[in-house]
Coordinates of C-alpha atoms in Angstrom, one line a residue:
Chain A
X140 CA 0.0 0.0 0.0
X141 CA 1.2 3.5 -0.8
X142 CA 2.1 6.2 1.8
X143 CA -0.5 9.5 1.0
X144 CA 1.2 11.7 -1.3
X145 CA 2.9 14.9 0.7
X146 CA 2.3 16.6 -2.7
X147 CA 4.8 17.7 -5.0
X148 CA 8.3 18.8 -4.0
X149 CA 8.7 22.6 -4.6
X150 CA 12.2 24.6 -5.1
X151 CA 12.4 27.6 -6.5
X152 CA 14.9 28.5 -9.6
X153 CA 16.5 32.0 -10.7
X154 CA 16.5 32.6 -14.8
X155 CA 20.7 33.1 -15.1
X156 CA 22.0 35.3 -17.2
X157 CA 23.9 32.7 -19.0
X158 CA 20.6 30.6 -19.9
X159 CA 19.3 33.5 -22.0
X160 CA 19.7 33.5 -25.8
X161 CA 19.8 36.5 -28.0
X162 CA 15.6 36.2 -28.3
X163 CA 15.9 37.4 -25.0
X164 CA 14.3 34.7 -23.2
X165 CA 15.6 31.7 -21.1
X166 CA 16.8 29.0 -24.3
X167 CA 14.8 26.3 -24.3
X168 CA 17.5 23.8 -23.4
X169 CA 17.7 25.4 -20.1
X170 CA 14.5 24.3 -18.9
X171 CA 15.9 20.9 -18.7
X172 CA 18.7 22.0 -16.6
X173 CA 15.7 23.1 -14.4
X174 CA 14.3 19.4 -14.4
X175 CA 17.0 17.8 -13.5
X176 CA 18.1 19.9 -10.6
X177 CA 14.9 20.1 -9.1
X178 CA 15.2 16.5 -9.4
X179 CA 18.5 16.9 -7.5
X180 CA 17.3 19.4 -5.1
X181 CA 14.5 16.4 -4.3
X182 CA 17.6 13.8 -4.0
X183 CA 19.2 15.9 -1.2
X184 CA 15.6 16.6 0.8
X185 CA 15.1 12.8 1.3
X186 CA 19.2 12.4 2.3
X187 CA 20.4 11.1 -0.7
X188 CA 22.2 11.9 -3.7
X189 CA 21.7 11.0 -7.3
X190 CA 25.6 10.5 -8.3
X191 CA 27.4 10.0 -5.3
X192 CA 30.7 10.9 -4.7
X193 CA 32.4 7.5 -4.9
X194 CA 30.2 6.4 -7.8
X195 CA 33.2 5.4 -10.0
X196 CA 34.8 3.0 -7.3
X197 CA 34.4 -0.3 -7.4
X198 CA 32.8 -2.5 -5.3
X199 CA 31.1 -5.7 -4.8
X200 CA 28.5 -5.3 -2.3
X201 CA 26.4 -1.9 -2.1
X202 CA 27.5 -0.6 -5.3
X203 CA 26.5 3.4 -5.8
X204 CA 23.1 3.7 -8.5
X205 CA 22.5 6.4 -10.3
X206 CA 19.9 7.7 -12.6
X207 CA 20.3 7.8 -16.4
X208 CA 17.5 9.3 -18.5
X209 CA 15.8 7.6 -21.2
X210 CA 13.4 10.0 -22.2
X211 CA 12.4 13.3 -21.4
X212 CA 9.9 16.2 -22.8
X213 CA 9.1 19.6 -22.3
X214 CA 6.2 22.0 -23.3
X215 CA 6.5 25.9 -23.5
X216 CA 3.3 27.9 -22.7
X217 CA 5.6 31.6 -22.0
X218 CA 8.7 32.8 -22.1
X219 CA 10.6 33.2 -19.1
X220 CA 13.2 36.4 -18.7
X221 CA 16.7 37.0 -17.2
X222 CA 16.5 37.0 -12.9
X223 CA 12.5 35.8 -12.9
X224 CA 12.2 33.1 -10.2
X225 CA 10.7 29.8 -11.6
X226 CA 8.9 27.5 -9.0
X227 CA 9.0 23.6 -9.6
X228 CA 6.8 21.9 -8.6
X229 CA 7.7 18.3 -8.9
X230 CA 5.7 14.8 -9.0
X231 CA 6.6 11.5 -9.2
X232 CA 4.1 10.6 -11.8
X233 CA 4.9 6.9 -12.1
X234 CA 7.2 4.8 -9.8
X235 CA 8.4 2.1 -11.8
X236 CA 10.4 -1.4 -10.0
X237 CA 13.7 0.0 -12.6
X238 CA 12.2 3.2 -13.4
X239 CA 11.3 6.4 -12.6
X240 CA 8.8 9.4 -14.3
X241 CA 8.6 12.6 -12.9
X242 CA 6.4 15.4 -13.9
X243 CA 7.5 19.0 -13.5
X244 CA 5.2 22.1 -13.7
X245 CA 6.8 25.1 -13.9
X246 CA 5.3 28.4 -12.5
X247 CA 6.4 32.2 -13.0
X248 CA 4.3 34.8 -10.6
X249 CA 1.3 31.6 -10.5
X250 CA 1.3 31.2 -14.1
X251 CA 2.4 27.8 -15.5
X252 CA 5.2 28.6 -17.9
X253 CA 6.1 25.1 -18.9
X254 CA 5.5 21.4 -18.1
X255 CA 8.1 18.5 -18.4
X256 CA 8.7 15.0 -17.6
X257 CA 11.7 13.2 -16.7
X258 CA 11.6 9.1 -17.2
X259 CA 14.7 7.8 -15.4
X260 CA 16.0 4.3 -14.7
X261 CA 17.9 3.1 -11.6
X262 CA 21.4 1.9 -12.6
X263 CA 24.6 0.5 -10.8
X264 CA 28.3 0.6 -12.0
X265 CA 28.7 -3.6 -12.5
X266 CA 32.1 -4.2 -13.8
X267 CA 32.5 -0.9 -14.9
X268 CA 29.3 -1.4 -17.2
X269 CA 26.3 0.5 -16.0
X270 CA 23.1 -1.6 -15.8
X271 CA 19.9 -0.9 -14.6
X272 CA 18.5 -2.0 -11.5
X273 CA 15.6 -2.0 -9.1
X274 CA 15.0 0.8 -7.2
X275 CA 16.0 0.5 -3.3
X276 CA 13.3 -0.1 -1.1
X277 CA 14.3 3.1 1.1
X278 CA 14.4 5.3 -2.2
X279 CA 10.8 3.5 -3.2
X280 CA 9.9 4.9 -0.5
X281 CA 11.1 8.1 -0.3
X282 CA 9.8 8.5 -3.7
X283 CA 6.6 7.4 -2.8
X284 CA 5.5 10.3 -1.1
X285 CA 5.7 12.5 -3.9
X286 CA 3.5 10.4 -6.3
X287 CA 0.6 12.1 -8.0
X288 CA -2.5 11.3 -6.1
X289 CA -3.2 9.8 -9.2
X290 CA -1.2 7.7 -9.8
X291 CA 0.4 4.4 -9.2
X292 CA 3.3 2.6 -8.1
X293 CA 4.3 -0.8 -9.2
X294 CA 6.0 -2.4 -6.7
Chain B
X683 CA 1.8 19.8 -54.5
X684 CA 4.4 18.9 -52.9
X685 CA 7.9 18.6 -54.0
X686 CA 9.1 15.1 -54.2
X687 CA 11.4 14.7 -50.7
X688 CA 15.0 14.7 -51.0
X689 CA 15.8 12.8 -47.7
X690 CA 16.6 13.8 -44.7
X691 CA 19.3 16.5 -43.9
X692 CA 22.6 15.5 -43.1
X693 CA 24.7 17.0 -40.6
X694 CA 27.5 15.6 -38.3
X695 CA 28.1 17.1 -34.6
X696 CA 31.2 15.9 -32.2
X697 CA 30.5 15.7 -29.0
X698 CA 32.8 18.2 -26.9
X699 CA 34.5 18.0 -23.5
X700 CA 32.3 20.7 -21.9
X701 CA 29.2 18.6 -22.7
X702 CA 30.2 15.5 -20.8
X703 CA 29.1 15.3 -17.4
X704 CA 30.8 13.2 -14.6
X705 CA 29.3 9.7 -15.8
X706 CA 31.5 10.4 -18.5
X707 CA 28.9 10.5 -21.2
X708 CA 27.0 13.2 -23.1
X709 CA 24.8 15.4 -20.8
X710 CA 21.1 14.4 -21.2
X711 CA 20.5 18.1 -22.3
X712 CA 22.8 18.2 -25.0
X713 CA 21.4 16.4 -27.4
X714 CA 19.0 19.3 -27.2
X715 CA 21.7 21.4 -28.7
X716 CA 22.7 19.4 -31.1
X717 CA 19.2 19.3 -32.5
X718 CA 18.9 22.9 -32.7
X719 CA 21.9 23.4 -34.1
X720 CA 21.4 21.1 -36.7
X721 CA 18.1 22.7 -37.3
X722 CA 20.2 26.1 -37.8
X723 CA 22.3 24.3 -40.1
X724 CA 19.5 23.3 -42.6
X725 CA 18.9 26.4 -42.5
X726 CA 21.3 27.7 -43.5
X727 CA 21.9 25.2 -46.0
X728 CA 18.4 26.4 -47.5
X729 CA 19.8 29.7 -47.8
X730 CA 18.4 32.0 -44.8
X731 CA 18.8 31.9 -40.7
X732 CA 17.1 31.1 -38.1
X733 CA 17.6 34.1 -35.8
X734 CA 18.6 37.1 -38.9
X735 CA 21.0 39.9 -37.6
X736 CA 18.4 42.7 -37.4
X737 CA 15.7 40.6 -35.5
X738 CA 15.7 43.6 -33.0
X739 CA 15.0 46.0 -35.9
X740 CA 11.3 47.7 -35.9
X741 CA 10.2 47.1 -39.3
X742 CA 6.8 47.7 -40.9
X743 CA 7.4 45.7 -43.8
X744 CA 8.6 42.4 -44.0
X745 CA 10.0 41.8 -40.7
X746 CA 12.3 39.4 -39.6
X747 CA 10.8 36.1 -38.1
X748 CA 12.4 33.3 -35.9
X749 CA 11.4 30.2 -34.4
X750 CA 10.4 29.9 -30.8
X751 CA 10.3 25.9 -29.6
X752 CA 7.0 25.3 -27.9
X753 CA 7.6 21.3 -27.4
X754 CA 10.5 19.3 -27.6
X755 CA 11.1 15.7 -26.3
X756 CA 14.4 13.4 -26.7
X757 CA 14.4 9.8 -26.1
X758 CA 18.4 8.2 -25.3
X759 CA 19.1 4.7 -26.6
X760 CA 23.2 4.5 -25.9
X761 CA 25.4 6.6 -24.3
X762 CA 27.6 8.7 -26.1
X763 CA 30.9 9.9 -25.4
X764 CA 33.7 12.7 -25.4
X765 CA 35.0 13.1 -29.3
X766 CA 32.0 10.7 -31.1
X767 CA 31.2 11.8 -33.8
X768 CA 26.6 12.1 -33.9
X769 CA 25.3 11.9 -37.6
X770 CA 22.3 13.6 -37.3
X771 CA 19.0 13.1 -40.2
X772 CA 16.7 15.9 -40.0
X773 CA 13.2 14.9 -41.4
X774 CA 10.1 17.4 -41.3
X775 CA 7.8 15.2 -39.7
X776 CA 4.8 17.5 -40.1
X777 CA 4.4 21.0 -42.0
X778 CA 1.7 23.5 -40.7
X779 CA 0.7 26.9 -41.5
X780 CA 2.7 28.2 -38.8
X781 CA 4.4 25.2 -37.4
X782 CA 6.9 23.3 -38.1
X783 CA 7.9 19.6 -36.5
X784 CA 11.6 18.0 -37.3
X785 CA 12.2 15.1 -36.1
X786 CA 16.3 13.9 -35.5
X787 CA 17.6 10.7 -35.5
X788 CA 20.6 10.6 -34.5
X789 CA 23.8 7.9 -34.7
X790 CA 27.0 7.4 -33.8
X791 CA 29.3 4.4 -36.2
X792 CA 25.5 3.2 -37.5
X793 CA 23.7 2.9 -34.4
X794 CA 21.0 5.0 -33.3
X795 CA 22.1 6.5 -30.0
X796 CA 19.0 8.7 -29.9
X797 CA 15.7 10.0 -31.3
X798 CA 14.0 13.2 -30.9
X799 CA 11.3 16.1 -32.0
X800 CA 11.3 19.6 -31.9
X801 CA 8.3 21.5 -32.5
X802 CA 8.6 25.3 -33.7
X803 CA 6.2 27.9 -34.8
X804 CA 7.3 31.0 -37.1
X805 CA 6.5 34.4 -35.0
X806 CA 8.0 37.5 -36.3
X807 CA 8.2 41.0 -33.8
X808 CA 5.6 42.8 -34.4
X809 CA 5.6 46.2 -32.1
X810 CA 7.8 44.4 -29.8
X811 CA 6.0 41.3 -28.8
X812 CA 6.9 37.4 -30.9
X813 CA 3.6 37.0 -32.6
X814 CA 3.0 33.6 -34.6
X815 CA 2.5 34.2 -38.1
X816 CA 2.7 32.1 -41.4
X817 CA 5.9 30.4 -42.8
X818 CA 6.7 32.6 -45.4
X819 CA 6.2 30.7 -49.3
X820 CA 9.6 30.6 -50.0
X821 CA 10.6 29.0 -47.1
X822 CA 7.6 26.7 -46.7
X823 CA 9.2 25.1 -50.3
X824 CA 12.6 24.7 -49.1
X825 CA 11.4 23.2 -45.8
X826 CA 9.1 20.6 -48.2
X827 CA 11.8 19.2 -49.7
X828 CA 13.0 17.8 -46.3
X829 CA 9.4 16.2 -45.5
X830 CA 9.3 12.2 -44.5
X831 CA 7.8 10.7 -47.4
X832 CA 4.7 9.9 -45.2
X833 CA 4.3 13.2 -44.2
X834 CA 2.0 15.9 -45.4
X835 CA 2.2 19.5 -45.4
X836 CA -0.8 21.6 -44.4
X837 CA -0.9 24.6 -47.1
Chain C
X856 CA 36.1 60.4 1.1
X857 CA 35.2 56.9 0.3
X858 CA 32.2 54.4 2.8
X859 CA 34.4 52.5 4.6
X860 CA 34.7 48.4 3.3
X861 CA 31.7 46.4 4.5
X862 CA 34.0 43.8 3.4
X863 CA 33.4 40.8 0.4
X864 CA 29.9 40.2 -0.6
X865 CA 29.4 36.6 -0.1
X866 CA 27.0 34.0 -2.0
X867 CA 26.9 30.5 -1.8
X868 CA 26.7 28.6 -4.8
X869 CA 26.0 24.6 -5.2
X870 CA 27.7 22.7 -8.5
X871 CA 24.8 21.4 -10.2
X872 CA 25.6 18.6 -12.4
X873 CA 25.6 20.3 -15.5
X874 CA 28.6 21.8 -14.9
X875 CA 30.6 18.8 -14.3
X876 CA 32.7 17.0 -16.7
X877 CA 33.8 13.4 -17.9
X878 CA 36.9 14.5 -15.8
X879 CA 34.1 14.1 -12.5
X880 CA 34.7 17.9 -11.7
X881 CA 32.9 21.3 -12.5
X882 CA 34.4 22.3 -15.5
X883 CA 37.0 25.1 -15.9
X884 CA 34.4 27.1 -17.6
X885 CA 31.8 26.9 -14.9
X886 CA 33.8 29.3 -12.7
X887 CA 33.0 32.4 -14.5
X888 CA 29.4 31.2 -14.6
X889 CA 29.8 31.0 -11.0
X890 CA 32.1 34.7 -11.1
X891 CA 29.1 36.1 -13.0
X892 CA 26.2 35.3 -11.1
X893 CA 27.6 36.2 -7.5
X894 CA 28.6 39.5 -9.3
X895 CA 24.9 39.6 -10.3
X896 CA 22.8 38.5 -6.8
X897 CA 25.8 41.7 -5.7
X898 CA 23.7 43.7 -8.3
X899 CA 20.3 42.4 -6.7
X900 CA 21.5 42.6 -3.2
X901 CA 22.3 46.3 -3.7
X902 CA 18.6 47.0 -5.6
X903 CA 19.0 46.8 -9.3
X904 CA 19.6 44.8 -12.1
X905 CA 22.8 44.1 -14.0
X906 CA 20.5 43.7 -17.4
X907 CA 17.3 45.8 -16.6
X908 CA 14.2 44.0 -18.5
X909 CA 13.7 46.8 -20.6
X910 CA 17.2 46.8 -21.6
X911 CA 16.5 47.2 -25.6
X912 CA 13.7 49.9 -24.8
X913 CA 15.1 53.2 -27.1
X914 CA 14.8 56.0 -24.8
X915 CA 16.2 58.9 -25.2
X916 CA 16.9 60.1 -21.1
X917 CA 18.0 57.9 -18.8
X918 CA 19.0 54.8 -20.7
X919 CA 19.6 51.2 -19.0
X920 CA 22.7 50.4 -18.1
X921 CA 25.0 46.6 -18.8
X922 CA 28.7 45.8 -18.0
X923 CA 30.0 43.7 -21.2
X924 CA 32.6 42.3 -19.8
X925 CA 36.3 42.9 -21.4
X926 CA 38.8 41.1 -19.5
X927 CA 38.2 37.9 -17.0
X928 CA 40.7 35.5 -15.5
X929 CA 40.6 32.3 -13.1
X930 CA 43.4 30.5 -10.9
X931 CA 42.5 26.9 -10.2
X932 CA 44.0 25.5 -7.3
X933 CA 41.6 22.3 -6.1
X934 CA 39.3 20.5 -8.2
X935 CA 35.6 21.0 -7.1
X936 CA 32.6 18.1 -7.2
X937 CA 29.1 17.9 -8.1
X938 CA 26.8 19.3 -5.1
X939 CA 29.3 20.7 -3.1
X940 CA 28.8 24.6 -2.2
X941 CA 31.0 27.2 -3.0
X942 CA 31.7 30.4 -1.0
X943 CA 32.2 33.2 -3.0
X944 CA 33.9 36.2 -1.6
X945 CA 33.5 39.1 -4.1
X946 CA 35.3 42.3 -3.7
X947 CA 35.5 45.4 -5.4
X948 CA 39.3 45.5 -6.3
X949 CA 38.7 48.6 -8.3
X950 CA 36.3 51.5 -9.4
X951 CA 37.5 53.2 -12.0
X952 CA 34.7 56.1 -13.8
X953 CA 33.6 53.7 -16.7
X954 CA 35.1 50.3 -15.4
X955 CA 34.8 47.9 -12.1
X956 CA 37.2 44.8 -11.8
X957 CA 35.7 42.2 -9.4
X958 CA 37.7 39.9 -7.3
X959 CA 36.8 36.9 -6.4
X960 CA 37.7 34.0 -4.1
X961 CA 36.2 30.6 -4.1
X962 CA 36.4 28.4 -1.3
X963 CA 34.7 25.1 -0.2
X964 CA 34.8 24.1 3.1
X965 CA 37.3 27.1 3.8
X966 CA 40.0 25.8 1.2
X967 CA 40.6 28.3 -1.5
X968 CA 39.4 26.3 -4.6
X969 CA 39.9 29.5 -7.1
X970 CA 40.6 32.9 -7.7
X971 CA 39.5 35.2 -10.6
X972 CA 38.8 38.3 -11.6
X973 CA 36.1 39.7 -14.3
X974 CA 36.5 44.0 -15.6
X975 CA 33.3 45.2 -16.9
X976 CA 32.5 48.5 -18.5
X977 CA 29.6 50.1 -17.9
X978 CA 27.8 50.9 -21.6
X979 CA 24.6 51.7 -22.2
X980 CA 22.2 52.0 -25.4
X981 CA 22.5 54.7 -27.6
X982 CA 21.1 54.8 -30.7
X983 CA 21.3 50.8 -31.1
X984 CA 24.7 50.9 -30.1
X985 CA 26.6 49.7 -26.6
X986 CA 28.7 52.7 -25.8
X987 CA 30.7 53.1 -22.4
X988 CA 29.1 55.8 -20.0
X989 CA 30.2 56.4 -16.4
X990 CA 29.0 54.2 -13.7
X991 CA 25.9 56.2 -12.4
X992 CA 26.6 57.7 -9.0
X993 CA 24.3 55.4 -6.9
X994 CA 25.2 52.6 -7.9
X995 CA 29.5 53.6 -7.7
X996 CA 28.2 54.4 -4.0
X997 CA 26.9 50.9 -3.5
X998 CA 29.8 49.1 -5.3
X999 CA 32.2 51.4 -3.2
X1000 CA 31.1 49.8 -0.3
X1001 CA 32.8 46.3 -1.5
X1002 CA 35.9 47.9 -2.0
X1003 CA 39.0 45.4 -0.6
X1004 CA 40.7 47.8 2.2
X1005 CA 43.7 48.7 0.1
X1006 CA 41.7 49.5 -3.1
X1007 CA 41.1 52.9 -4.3
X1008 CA 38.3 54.6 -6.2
X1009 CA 38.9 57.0 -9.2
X1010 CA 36.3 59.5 -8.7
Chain D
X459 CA 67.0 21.6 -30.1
X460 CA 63.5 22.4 -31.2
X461 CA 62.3 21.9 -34.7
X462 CA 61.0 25.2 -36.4
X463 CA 57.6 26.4 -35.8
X464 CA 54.9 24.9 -38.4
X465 CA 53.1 28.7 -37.4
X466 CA 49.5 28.7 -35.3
X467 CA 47.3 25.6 -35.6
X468 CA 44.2 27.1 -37.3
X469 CA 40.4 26.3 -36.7
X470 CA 37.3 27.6 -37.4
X471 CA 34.0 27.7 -34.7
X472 CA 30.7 28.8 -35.7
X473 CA 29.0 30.7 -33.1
X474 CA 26.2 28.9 -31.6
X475 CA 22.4 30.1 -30.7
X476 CA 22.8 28.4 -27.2
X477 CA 25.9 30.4 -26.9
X478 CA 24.6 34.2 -27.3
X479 CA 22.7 35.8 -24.1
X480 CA 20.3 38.2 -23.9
X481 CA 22.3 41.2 -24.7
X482 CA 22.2 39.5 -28.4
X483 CA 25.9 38.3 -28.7
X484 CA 28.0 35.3 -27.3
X485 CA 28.3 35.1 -23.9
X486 CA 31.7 35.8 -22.2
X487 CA 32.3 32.2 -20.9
X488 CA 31.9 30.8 -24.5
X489 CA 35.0 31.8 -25.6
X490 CA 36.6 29.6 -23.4
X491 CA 34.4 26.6 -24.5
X492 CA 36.3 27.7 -28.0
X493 CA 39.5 27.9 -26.8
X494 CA 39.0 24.8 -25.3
X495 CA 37.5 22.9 -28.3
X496 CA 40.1 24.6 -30.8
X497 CA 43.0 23.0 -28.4
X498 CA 41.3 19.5 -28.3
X499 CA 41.0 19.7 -32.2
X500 CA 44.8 21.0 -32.3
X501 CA 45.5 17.4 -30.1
X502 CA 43.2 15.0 -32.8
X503 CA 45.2 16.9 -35.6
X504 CA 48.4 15.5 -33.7
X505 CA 46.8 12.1 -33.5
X506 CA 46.1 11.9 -30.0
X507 CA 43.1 12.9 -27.7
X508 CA 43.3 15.2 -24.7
X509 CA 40.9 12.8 -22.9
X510 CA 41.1 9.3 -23.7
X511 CA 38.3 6.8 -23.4
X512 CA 40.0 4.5 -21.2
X513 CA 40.8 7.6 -18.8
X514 CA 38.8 5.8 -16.0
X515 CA 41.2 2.2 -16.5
X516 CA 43.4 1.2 -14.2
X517 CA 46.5 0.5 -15.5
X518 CA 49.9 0.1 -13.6
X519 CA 51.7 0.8 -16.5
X520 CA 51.5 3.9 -19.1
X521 CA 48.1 5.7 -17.7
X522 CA 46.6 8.1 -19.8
X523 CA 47.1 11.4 -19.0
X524 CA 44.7 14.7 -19.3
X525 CA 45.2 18.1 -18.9
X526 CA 43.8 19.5 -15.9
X527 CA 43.8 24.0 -16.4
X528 CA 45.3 25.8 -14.0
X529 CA 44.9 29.4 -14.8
X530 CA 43.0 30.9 -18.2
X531 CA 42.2 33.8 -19.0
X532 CA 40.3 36.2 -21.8
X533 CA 40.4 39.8 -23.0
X534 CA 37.5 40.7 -25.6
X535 CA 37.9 43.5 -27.9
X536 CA 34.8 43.5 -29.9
X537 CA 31.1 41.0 -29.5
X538 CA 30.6 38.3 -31.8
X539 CA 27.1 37.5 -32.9
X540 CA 25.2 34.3 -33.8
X541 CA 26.0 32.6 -36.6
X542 CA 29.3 34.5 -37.2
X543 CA 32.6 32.1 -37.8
X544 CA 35.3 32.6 -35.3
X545 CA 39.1 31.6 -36.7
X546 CA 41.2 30.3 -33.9
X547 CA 44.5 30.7 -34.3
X548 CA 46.8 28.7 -31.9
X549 CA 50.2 28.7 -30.6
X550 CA 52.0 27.0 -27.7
X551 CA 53.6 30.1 -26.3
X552 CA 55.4 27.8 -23.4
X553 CA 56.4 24.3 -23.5
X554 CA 57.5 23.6 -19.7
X555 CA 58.4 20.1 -18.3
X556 CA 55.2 19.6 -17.0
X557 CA 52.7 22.6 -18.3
X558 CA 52.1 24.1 -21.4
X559 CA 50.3 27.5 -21.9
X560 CA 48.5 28.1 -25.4
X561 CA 47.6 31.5 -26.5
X562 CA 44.7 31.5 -28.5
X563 CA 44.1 34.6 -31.1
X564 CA 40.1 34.9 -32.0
X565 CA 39.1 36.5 -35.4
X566 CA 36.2 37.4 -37.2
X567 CA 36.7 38.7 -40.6
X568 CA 40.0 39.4 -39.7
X569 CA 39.3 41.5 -37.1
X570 CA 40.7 40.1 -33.7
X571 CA 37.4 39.8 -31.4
X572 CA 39.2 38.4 -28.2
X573 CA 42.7 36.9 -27.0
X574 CA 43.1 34.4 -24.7
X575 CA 45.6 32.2 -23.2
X576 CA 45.3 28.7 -21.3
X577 CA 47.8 27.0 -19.3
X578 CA 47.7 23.2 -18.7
X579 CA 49.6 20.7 -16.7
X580 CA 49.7 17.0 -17.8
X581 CA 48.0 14.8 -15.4
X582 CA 47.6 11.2 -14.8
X583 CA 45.7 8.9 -12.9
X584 CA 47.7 7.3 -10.0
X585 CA 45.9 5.2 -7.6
X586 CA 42.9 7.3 -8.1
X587 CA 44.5 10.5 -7.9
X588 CA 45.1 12.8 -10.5
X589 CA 48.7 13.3 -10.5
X590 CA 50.9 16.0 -12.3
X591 CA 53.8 14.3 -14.7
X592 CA 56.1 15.2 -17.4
X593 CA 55.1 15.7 -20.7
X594 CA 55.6 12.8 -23.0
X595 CA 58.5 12.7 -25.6
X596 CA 56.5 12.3 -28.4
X597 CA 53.7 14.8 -27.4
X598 CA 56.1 17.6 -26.5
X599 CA 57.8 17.0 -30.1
X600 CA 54.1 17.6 -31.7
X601 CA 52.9 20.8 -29.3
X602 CA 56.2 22.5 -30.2
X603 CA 55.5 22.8 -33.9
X604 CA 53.2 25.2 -32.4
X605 CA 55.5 27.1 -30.3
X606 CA 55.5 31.1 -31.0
X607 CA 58.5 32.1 -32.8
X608 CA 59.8 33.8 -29.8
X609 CA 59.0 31.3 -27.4
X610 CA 61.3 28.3 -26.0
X611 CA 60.7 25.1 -24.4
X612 CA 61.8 24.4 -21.0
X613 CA 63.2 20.6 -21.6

């Protein structure tokens, strides 16, 4: 049975001058730079980290995961300027055994700017080879808490 | 009607050091450049640019237009690494009034290493705010010639 | 007379994963990323904007204000990993009437990681071109105020 | 003694969309990703690769080696735009034991646009650590075809 959903995770994400392109707006490739490290931010609120520092050692019990994409998608509804704070607001839309989807709305002054998705599969360095994995029950859970109320976990 | 396709576009990217990330592959968000940028490449193979010098310019007549992304998505088969060599084949997947959809396949030594889609619409400045507007005839042609042979166009 | 030194703005600044390379540290080039956007939050912190939103506006008193940079420079001394937070100490080093050179020292964990340095110009609009103007008064009162103890001013 | 300089190694970099900010020309930091990429082409042209794919391998004998920066640096002299070509001339202006600093002259229909100037220390891999080392023999004979005319090598 799943824990209730706390609701999504939320950080908060100032427009850098270096993301801007000469249309004068945030490039579009930025906005997965936002994904991802609101997906990072979430990593480090449930005491974790998605790549961690001794991920390139090897061992043969325990060894580090981390998360490789395999997809990901973004839709633009306004533009975004240089110093504007973007909110995330971040779901785990499905919680795979392997994988991962998570389903970012992004919000400037309470209007929704864009909406992404992130599908990302658990992976461990096995003889220097990176393969996925399940998910670790205390991540699952972790997780858990920020599914959609609508949606469902498979484990 | 439509002009008979002549294939996809061609156009080879090498990955660079700056868009590794410490996995040692290809950042995820990359391959968003490399899209783009071989979007910018057709056209200026076709002749014209993307993003013209004088965008900024207040014009009455015949202003500039460019290209705002209001979807994108990227789906990653293989990691790709430091110096590879990506062909990229630029379709048109789907040719609107206003829009326009390429899809990229991209490969490194013959194997598809990733897929993607971009989805654009023409806007030109008009009294200081990106307004969507027709794809101009001229370039509606040369874009045609670059349409999957399933596709259609929409004029 | 100059305000006496309120000492080094500081600003703390995580290394997202972006920024890091196959190497498994941020890259070289992500320091004046980092350089430029403590130099920015400065700007915020003293109650403007280094690239006011209505930057391209043509008006014909008063014009917005940037500082293209025209000289930068970075000393490495320790490499620096994905989520650890830098401290950045930025100083005034000097205030000349057009130009400000920023110093600034990186530490993490208080080891000096690097040390660089960024002149900018301050230009504004005119007639669709950049052109170097002084630094308004204010704002050379609130920059003054970051002025390392030995530095001088030049107004 | 050193063989006679072969003259700068030339290459050309288009500038990028991705690369230009909102002031409506390449952002500052780019021109190191150039410099950067013009020096890893300069090591292909030499037939070897700045970072090899087997970096990561332990190997007791004949690591690979990298070339960790420990100080660069960049004065600009006039903004470059989207779309325009940069030519990237560059010469090793010193060849020490260990380190090797490259200047790097930028051009844009043949007006210099920036100058730059990198300086690298060869590095390998020892028991996990990233250890400086002397340059190898065969290397050092390939960088100093590059040398400046005026320069000398410290071996």
């Amino acid at each position: 049975m799943l824990e209730s959903s706390s609701g999504p995770f939320i950080w908060h994400r100032r427009v850098e001058f270096c993301e801007t392109d000469a249309a004068g707006i945030a490039h579009f490739s930025s906005f997965f730079l936002y994904m991802e490290q609101a997906e990072h931010a979430l990593f480090r609120d449930i005491g974790t980290s998605i790549f961690p520092a001794d991920f390139h050692e090897i061992r043969d019990h325990d060894p580090p995961f981390t998360f490789p994409r395999v997809r990901c998608e973004c839709e633009y509804f306004a533009p975004v300027k240089f110093e504007q704070v973007i909110e995330m607001r971040v779901h785990v839309e499905r919680l795979g055994t392997k994988s991962v989807t998570y389903h970012h709305e992004m919000l400037v002054a309470d209007n929704v700017v864009a909406r992404g998705r992130i599908i990302a599969v658990c992976s461990s360095h096995v003889q220097g080879k990176l393969t996925g994995c399940p998910i670790p029950e205390r991540l699952r859970t972790s997780l858990s808490r920020y599914l959609m109320p609508s949606s469902e976990s498979s484990a």
